[in-house]
XYZ file of C-alpha atoms in Angstrom:
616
model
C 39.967 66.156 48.585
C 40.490 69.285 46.739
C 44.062 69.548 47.204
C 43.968 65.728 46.274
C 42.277 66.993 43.052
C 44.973 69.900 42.257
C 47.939 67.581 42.700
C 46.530 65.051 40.391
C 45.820 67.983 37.840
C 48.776 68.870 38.321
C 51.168 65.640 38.025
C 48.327 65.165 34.842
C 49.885 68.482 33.714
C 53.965 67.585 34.073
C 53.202 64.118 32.661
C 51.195 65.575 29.720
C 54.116 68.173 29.514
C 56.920 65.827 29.648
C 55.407 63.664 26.536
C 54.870 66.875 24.371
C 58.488 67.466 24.539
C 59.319 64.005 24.441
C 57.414 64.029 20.977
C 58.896 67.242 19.892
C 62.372 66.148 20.782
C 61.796 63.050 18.350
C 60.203 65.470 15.992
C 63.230 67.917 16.441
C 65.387 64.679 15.518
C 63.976 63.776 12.635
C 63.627 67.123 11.241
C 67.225 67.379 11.637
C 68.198 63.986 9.928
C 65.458 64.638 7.093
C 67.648 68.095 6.486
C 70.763 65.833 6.008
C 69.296 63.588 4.254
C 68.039 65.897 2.141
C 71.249 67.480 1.497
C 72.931 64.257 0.354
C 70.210 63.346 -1.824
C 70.221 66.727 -3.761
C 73.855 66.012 -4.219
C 73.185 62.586 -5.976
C 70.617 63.913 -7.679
C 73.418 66.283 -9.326
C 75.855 63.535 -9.615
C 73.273 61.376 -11.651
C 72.414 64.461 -13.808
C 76.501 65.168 -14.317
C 77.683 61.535 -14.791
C 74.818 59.424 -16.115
C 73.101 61.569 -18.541
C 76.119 62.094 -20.342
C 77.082 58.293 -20.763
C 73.450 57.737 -22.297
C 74.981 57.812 -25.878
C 78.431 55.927 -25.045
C 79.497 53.568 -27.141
C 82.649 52.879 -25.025
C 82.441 49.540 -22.449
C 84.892 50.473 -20.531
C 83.223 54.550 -19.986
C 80.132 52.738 -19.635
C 81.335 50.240 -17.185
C 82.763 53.424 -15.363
C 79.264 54.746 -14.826
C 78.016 51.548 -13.669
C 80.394 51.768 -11.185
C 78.981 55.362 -10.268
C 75.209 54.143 -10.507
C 76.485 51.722 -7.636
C 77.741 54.584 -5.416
C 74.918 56.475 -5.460
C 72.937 53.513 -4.806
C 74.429 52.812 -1.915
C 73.803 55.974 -0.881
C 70.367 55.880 -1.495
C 70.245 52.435 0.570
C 71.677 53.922 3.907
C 69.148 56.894 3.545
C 66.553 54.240 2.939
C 67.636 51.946 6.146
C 68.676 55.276 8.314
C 65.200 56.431 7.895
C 63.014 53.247 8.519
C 65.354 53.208 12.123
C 62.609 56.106 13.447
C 59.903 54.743 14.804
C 56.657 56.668 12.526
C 54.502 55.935 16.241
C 56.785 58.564 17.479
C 56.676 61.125 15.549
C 53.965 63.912 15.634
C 54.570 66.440 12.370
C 52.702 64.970 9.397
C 55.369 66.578 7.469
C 57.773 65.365 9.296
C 56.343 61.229 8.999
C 55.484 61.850 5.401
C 59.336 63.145 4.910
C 60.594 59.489 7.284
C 57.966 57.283 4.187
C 59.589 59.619 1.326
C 62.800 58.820 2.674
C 62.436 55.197 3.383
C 61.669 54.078 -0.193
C 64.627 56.334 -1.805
C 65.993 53.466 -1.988
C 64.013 51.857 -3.948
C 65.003 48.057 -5.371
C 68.617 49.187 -5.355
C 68.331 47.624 -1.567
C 68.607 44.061 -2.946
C 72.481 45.525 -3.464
C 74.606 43.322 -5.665
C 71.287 40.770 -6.514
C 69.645 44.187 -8.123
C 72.917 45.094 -10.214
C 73.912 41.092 -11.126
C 70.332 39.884 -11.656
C 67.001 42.120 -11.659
C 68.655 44.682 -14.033
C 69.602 42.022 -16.325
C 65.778 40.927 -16.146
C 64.164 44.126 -16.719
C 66.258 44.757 -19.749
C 65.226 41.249 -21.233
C 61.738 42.267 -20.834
C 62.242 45.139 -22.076
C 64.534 43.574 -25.250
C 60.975 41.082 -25.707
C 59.557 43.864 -28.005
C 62.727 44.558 -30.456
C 64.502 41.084 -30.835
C 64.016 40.318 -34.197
C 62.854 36.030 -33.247
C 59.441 35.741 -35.238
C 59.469 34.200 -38.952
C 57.050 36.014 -41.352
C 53.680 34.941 -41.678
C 53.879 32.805 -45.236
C 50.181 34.354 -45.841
C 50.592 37.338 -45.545
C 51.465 40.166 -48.176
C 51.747 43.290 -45.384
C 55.727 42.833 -45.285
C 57.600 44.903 -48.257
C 58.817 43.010 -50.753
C 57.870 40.190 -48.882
C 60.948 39.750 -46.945
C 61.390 36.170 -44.734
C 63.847 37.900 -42.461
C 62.791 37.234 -38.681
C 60.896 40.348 -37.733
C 60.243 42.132 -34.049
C 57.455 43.005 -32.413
C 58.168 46.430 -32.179
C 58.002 48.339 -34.748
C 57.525 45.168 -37.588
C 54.352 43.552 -36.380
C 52.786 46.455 -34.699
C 52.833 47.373 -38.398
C 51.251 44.823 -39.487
C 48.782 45.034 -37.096
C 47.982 48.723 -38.407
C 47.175 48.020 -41.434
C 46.385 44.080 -41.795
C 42.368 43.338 -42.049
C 43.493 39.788 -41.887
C 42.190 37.666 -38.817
C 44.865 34.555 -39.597
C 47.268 36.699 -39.439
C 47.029 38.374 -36.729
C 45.775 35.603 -34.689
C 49.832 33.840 -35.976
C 51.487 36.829 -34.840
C 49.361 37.307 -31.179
C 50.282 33.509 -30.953
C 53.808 33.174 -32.624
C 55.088 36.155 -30.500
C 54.343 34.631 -27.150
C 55.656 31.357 -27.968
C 58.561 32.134 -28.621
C 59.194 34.673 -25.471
C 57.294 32.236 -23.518
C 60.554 31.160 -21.379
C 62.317 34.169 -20.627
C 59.513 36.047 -19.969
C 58.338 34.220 -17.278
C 61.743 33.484 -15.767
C 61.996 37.296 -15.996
C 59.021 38.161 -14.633
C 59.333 35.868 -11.842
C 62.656 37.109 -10.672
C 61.151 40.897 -10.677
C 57.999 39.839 -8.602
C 60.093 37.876 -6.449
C 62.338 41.369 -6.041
C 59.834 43.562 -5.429
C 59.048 41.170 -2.255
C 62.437 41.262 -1.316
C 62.878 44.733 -1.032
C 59.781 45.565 0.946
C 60.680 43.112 3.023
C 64.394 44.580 3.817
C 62.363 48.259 4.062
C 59.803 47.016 6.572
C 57.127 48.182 4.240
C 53.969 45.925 3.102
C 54.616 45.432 -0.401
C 51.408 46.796 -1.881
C 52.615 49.921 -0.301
C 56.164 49.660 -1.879
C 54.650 49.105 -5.172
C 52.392 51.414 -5.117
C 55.180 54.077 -3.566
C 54.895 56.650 -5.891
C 51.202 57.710 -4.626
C 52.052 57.405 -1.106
C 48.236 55.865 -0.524
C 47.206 53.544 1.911
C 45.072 51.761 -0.549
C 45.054 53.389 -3.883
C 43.956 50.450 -6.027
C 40.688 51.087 -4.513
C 40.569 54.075 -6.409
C 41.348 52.616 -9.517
C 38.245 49.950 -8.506
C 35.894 53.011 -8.657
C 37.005 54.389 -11.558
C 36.379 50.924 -13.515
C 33.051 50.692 -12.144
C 31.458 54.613 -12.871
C 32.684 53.783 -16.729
C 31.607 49.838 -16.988
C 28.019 51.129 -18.463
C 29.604 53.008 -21.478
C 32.868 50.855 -22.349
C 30.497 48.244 -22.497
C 27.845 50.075 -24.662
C 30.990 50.642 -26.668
C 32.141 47.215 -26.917
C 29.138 45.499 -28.107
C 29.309 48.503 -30.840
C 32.593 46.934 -31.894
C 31.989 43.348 -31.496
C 29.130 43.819 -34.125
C 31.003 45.966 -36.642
C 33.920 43.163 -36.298
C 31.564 40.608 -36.514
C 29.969 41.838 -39.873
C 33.506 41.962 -40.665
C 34.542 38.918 -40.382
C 31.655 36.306 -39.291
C 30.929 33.341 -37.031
C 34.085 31.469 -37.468
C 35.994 34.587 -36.161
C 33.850 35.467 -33.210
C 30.911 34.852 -31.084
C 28.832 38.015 -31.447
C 27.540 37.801 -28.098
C 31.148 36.835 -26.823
C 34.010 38.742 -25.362
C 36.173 40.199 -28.325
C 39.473 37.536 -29.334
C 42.500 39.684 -28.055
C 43.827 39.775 -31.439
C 41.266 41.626 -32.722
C 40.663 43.896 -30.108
C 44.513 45.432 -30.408
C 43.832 45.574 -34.072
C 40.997 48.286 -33.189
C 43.023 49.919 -30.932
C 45.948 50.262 -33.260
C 43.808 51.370 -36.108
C 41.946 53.979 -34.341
C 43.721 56.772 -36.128
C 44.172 54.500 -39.210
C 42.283 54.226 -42.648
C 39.986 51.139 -42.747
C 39.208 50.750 -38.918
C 35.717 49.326 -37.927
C 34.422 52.406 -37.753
C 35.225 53.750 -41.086
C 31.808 53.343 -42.534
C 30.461 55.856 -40.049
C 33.451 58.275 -39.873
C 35.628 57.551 -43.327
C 39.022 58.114 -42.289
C 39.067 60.708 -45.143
C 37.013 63.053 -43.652
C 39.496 63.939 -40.512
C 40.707 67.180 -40.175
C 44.402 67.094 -42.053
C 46.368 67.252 -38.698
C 50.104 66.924 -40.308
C 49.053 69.591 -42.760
C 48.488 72.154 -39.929
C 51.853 71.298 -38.862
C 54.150 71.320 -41.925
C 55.601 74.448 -41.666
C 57.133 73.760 -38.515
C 61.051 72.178 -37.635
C 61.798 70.041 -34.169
C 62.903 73.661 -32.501
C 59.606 75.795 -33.726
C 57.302 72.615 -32.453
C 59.130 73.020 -28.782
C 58.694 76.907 -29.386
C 55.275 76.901 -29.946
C 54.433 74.206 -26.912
C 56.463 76.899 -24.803
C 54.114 79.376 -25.912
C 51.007 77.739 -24.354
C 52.601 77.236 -20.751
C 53.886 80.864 -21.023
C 50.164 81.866 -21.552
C 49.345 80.477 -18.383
C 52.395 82.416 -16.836
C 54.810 80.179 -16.497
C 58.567 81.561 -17.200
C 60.461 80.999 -20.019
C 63.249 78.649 -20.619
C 66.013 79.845 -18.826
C 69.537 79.316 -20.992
C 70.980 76.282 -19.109
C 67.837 74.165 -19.840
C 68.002 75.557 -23.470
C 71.457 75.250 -24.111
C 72.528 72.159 -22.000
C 70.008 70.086 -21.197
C 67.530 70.566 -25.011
C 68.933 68.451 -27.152
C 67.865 66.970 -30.821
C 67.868 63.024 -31.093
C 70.858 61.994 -33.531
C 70.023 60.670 -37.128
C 70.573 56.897 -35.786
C 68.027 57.515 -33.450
C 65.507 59.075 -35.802
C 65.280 56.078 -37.719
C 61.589 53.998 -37.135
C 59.134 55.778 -35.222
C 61.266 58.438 -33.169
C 60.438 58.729 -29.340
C 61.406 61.723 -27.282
C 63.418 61.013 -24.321
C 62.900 62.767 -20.273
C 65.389 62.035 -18.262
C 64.031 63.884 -14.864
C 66.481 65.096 -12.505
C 64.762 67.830 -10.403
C 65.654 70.403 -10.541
C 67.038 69.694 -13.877
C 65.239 68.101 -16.636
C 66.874 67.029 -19.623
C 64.783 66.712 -23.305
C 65.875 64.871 -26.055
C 63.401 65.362 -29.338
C 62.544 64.033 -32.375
C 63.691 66.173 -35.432
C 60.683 64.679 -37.652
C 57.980 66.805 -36.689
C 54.351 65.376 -37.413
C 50.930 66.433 -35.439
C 51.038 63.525 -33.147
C 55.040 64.896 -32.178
C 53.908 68.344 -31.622
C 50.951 67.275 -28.980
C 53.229 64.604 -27.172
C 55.503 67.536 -26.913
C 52.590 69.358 -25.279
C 52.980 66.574 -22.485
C 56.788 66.526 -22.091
C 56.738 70.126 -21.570
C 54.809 69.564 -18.139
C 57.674 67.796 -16.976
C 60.340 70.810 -17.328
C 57.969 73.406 -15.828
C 56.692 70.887 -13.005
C 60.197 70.639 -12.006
C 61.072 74.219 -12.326
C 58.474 74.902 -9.975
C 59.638 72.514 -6.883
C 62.743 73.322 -7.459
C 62.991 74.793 -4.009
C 61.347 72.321 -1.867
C 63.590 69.518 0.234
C 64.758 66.835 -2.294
C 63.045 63.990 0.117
C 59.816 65.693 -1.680
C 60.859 66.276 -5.000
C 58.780 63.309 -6.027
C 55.327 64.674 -7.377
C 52.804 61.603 -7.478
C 53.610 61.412 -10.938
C 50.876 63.856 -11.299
C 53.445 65.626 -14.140
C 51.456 63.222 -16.073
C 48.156 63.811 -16.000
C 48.852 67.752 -16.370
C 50.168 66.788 -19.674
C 47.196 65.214 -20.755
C 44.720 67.965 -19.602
C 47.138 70.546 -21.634
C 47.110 68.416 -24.730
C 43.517 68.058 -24.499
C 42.848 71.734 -24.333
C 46.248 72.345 -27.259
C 44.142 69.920 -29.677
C 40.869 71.140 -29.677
C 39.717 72.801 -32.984
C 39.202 75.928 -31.038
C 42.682 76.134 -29.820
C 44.164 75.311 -33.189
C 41.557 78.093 -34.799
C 42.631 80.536 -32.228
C 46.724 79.709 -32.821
C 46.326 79.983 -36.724
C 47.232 76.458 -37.642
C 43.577 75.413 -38.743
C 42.860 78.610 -40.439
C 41.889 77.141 -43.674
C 39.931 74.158 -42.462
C 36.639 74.013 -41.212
C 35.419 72.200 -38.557
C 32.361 70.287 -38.714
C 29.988 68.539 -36.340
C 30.699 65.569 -38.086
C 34.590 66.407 -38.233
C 33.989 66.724 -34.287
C 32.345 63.272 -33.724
C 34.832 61.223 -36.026
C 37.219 63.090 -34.283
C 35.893 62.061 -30.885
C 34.916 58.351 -31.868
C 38.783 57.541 -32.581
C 39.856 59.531 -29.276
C 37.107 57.396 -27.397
C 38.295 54.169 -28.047
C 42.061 54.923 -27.947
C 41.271 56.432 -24.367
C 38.382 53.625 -23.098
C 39.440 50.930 -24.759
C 42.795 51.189 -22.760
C 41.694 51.974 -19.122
C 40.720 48.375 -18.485
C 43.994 47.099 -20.234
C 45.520 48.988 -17.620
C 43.461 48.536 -15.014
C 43.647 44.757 -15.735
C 47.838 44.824 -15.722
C 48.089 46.863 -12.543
C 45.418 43.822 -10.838
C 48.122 41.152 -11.973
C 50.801 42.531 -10.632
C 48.387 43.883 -7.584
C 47.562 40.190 -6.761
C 50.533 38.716 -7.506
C 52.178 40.804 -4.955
C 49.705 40.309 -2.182
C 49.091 36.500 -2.898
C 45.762 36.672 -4.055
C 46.911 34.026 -6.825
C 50.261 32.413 -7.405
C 52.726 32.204 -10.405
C 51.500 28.958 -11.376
C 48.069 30.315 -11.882
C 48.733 33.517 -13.361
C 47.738 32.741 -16.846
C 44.193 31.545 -16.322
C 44.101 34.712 -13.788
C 45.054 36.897 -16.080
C 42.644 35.995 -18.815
C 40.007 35.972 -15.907
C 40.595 39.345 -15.533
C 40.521 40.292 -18.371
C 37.047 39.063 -19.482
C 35.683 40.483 -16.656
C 36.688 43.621 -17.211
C 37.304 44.323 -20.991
C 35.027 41.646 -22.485
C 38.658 40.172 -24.127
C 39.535 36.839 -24.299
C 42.717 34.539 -25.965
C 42.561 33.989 -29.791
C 43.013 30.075 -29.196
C 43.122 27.618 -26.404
C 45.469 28.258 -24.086
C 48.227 25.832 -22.098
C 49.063 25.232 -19.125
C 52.189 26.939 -19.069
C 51.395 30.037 -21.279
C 52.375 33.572 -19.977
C 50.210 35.790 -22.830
C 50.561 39.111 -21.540
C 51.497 41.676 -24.649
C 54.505 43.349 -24.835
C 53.234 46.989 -23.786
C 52.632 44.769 -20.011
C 56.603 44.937 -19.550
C 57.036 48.448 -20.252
C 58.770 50.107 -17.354
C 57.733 47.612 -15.201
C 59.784 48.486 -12.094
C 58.160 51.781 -12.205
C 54.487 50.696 -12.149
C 53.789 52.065 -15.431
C 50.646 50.613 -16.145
C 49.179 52.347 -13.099
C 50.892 55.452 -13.851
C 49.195 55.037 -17.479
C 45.964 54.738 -15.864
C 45.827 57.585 -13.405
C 47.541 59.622 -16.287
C 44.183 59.149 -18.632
C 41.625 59.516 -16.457
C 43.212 62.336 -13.731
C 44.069 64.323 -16.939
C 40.254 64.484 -17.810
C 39.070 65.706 -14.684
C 42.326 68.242 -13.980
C 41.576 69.252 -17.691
C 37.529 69.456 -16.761
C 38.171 71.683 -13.960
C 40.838 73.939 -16.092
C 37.350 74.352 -18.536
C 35.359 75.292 -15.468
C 37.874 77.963 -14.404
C 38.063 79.283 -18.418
C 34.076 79.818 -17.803
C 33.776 78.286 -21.445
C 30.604 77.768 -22.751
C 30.907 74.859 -25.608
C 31.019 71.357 -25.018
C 33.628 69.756 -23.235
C 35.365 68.060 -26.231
C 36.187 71.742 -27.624
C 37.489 74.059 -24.197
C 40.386 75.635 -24.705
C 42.044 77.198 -21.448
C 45.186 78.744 -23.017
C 45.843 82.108 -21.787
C 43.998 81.889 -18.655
C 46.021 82.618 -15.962
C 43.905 81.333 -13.196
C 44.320 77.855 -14.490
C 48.045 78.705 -14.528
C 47.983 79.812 -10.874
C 46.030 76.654 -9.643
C 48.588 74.598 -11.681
C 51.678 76.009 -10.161
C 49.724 75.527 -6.280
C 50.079 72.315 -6.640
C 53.293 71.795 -8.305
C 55.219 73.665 -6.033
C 54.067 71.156 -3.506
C 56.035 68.180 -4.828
C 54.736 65.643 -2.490
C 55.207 67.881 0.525
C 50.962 67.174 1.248
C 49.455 63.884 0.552
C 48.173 62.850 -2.774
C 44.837 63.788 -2.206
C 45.246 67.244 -0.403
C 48.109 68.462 -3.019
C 45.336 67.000 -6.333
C 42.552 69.520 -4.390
C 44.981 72.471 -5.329
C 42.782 71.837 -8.895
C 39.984 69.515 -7.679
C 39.218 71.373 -4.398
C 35.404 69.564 -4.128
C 36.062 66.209 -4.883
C 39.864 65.281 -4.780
C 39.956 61.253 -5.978
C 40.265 59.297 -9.229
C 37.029 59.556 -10.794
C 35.402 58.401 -14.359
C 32.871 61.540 -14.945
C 34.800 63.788 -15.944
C 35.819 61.253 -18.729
C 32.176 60.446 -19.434
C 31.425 63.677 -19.958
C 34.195 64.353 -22.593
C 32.665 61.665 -24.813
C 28.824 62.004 -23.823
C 27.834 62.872 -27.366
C 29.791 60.026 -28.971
C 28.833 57.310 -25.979
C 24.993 58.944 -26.956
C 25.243 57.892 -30.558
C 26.810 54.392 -29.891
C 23.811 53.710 -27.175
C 21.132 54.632 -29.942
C 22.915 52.377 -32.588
C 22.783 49.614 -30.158
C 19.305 50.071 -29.244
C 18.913 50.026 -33.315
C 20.683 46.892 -34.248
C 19.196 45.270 -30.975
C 22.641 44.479 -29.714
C 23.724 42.104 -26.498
C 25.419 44.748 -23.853
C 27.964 42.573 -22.065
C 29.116 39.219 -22.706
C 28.968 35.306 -22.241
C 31.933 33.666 -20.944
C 34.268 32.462 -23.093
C 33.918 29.281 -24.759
C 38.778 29.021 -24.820
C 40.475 27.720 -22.476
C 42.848 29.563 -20.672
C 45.430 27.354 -18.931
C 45.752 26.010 -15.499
C-alpha cells in the first residue's frame, strides 16, 4: 500500500512536471514571437514617424497618394502581427506578461484588418463624419443679426454656428440651427455611421475578440463601462442639484413657451450654457458677472508661441522630468503655418513613441498656454516608456488624464501667484467661486454627454438596440441621464446626435473624454495629498514637488506592461478605479451654494419625462 502510495506520488510528480514545462515551453514561445514582433513594430512605428508625418502638409496627389501606398504596407504589417498573435492559444499560456503582450498584440491591428474595405470604404466614412462639422451646407438664420454684416453665405457648423451659439441669447435661433444642421447631414451621417458600426463588428469578428472588448481596446478591461456606470451614479445627486439651478435661471430667461420648468432642459439650450460658460451673458451672470473674472489673457500677454511651451516645460522640469532633448526641439517642435492659424487654432500631437511630434499655435491666449499644459504630458509620457517593448507602448490613454491633473494644479491662483503672472491681481473668494461655477458646469455638464455617447455606441455594438431604433434610444438616454431632451418633435428617421459625437470616432473618443475628466481629478487629488497642502482643493498647487514627479514617472514607465488598474495604483495605490469624489470634492463649495439656492427658490430636483417625441 505504501509503495502503492509513493508511485502514485510519484507519477503525480512527472505528470505535474511534464505540464510545467509544457506551459513554460509555450511561454518560452511566445516570449520569443512577442520579441519579434516587437521588433517589427518599433520599425513601423519609425517608418510612420519618417514617411507620414512629413506628408501631413502635402499639397501634392500624387506624394500623397505615395504615402497612402505606405500607410497600406505598414498596415499589412500590423494585420499579420494581429492574426500571428491571436494563433496562440491565451489557455496556454502562464506569464501574465506574457498573455497581456499576445491581447496587446492581437488588436495592433486594429480596423486596418478589414484590408482593402478599411482603405476603399470606412476611411472614406470617417472623414465624412468628420467633414459634417466644416462643410459650409446651412443657410443663415433670416432672424438673426449674430452673423457680420449679415452675410447669406451658407455657413458651417464649426467654427460659424458654434459662434453663434456663444454669443446668441436667442431661443429661435438656436432651436433653427440645432434643427437645420441635422437635417441637412441627416443622410450621410447615418449611412456613415452605419458603415463604421458595421466595421467595428467586422473586425472583432476577423480578431476573435468580443467586440465590446475591441472597442473598448485601449483600456484592456474586461468590463470597463461598468466603471463609467459608477462614476455616473456617485455624481447624479449634484449634476442634478445643478441642473434644476439652470433650468430655473433659463426659465426666468426665457418662460413657459421655451421650457417646462420642471422638465428636462431642450438640447438647444443646454449647449448654449455649455458654450457660454466662459462667456459674458451666461445664466449665471447675475451671480458671477462675467466682469469680475480674473483677466486670464492679461497674465499671459507678454508671452510668444515658444515662451508659452518654455514656461509649460518649466513645470514638468519641477517635478524632475528632463529637458527637451535637441531632436524633439529641433525636429519634431514645430509652429502651425499662417493658413493654419486662421479661426480658432488647434495644436496638433501626432504620437509616435518614442517620438512625439508638436505642432502649436503661434497666437498665444490663456486658454493656449493651459492646453499646452496637457500636450506636454504627451512628450514626457513617451519619453519615459521609451524603453519598454513596443507591443506595450500603448499607455491606457492615461497621457490624458495626467494632463488634466497638471493643468488643474498650473491654473490655480496659487500657482499663477507663485510663477509671477498674477502678481498684480488679487484673488478673491468671490473671484474663486465665479471661477469655480464656470469650471463646474464645463466639467459636469459634459460627463453625462459623454457618458451618454460612449452608451450608444456601447449598445449598439452589443445589440442592446438596433440602428432602426437608435434615435428614440439615444434621446432615452439622454433624459435619463442629463435631464436633456430634443428642441422639437422628432421623426422617425432622425439621427440628432451633435457634431462633437463624431469626433475621432474610431478611437473611442468620447470614452477617452470621459475617463480624461474625471481620472484627472482624482490623479490631480492625490498629487494635492502628496504636496501636504493645506487649502481647499480648488487652489493646490503641486509644482515643484518631486514626489508627485516620482509617482508620475512609476507609472509611465509602465506603458501598459501591468493592467489598467495595477499601473493607475502607481498614483491611486488605495483605491485604483474611476471614481466621482474626487470630482465632488473639487467643486464642494460651489455644489454647496447651488443646493442652498435650490432649497431657497423651492426648486424640483430631477425631472418629468418629456412631453417631444423622439422618433421610432
Amino acid at each position: 500500500m505504501k509503495m502503492r502510495l509513493i508511485l502514485i506520488l510519484s507519477l503525480t510528480s512527472m505528470l505535474c512536471s511534464f505540464f510545467v514545462t509544457a506551459a513554460s515551453n509555450y511561454d518560452l514561445e511566445v516570449k520569443i514571437f512577442a520579441a519579434k514582433a516587437s521588433e517589427r513594430y518599433y520599425k513601423l512605428y519609425n517608418k510612420i514617424a519618417e514617411e507620414t508625418y512629413s506628408s501631413l502638409n502635402e499639397d501634392d496627389f500624387e506624394m500623397i497618394f505615395t504615402k497612402l501606398t505606405t500607410v497600406k504596407v505598414i498596415a499589412n504589417e500590423l494585420v499579420e502581427i494581429s492574426l500571428e498573435a491571436s494563433e496562440f492559444d491565451l489557455n496556454k499560456v502562464q506569464d501574465p506578461e506574457m498573455k497581456r503582450a499576445l491581447q496587446n498584440l492581437r488588436k495592433v491591428g486594429e480596423l486596418f484588418v478589414l484590408g482593402e474595405d478599411y482603405f476603399s470604404s470606412v476611411l472614406i466614412n470617417l472623414a465624412s463624419l468628420k467633414e459634417l462639422s466644416t462643410d459650409k451646407d446651412v443657410e443663415p438664420y433670416m432672424g438673426g443679426i449674430n452673423m457680420p454684416d449679415h452675410d447669406d453665405s451658407p455657413i458651417a457648423y464649426y467654427p460659424d454656428i458654434q459662434r453663434i451659439f456663444e454669443s446668441s441669447n436667442d431661443p429661435d435661433e438656436l432651436k433653427y440651427y440645432w434643427e437645420t444642421w441635422r437635417e441637412k447631414n441627416l443622410v450621410w451621417s447615418s449611412v456613415n455611421f452605419y458603415t463604421i458600426v458595421e466595421a467595428f463588428r467586422k473586425a472583432a469578428a476577423i480578431l476573435e475578440v468580443p467586440v465590446l472588448q475591441f472597442w473598448y481596446r485601449c483600456y484592456n478591461h474586461k468590463d470597463f463601462f461598468s466603471e463609467m456606470e459608477k462614476v455616473m451614479e456617485e455624481i447624479r445627486p449634484a449634476y442634478r442639484q445643478i441642473h434644476a439651478f439652470v433650468r430655473h435661471e433659463l426659465h426666468k430667461k426665457y418662460g413657459n413657451d421655451v421650457l417646462d420648468p420642471k422638465g428636462p432642459i431642450p438640447d438647444h439650450l443646454f449647449e448654449q450654457v455649455l458654450t457660454q460658460a466662459w462667456k459674458e451673458g451666461s445664466v449665471i451672470e447675475t451671480y458671477f458677472p462675467f466682469k469680475e473674472l480674473p483677466p486670464y489673457d492679461d497674465f499671459v500677454k507678454d508671452f510668444d508661441a515658444r515662451k508659452a511651451i518654455d514656461e509649460v516645460q518649466r513645470f514638468y522640469k519641477s517635478l524632475g522630468f528632463p529637458d527637451f532633448d535637441d531632436q524633439f526641439l529641433n525636429e519634431q517642435l514645430k509652429e502651425h503655418d499662417d493658413t493654419a492659424n486662421s479661426g480658432d487654432c488647434r495644436a496638433d500631437i501626432f504620437d509616435l513613441t518614442p517620438r512625439v511630434f508638436m505642432k502649436y499655435c503661434r497666437k498665444v491666449d490663456f486658454r493656449k498656454f493651459m492646453q499646452n499644459h496637457g500636450y506636454l504630458s504627451r512628450v514626457h509620457y513617451a519619453q519615459e516608456k521609451k524603453n519598454l517593448p513596443s507591443y506595450v507602448f500603448s499607455s491606457y490613454d492615461l497621457e490624458y488624464p495626467v494632463g488634466e491633473a497638471v493643468i488643474l494644479s498650473a491654473c490655480t491662483p496659487k500657482h499663477l501667484d507663485a510663477i509671477g503672472l498674477a502678481k498684480d491681481f488679487e484673488f478673491t473668494n468671490a473671484t474663486l467661486m465665479n471661477r469655480l461655477f464656470r469650471m463646474g458646469i464645463h466639467t459636469i455638464f459634459n460627463i453625462p454627454i459623454f457618458f451618454v455617447h460612449t452608451k450608444v455606441m456601447n449598445d449598439l455594438l452589443n445589440g442592446t438596440v438596433e440602428m432602426d431604433g437608435i434615435n428614440k434610444h439615444y434621446w432615452y438616454l439622454m433624459q435619463e441621464h442629463a435631464g436633456v431632451e430634443p428642441p422639437s418633435d422628432r421623426s422617425q428617421e432622425a439621427i440628432d446626435f451633435p457634431y462633437r459625437f463624431y469626433l475621432d470616432l474610431e478611437q473611442n473618443y468620447q470614452t477617452k473624454k470621459f475617463v480624461s475628466e474625471v481620472l484627472g481629478y482624482q490623479f490631480y487629488r492625490a498629487f494635492c495629498n502628496k504636496s501636504s497642502q493645506a487649502d481647499h482643493l480648488h487652489n493646490c498647487d503641486f509644482f515643484s514637488n518631486l514626489a508627485v514627479g516620482h509617482d508620475l514617472k512609476a507609472m509611465m514607465s509602465l506603458g501598459s506592461k501591468e493592467s489598467w488598474r495595477d499601473t493607475i495604483a502607481k498614483i491611486l495605490p488605495d483605491n485604483p478605479g474611476l471614481h466621482g469624489d474626487a470630482l465632488l470634492e473639487y467643486y464642494a463649495p460651489i455644489i454647496d451654494w447651488i443646493n442652498n439656492s435650490n432649497v431657497e427658490n423651492k426648486l424640483k430636483i430631477g425631472w418629468n419625462n418629456t412631453k417631444k417625441s423622439k422618433g421610432s
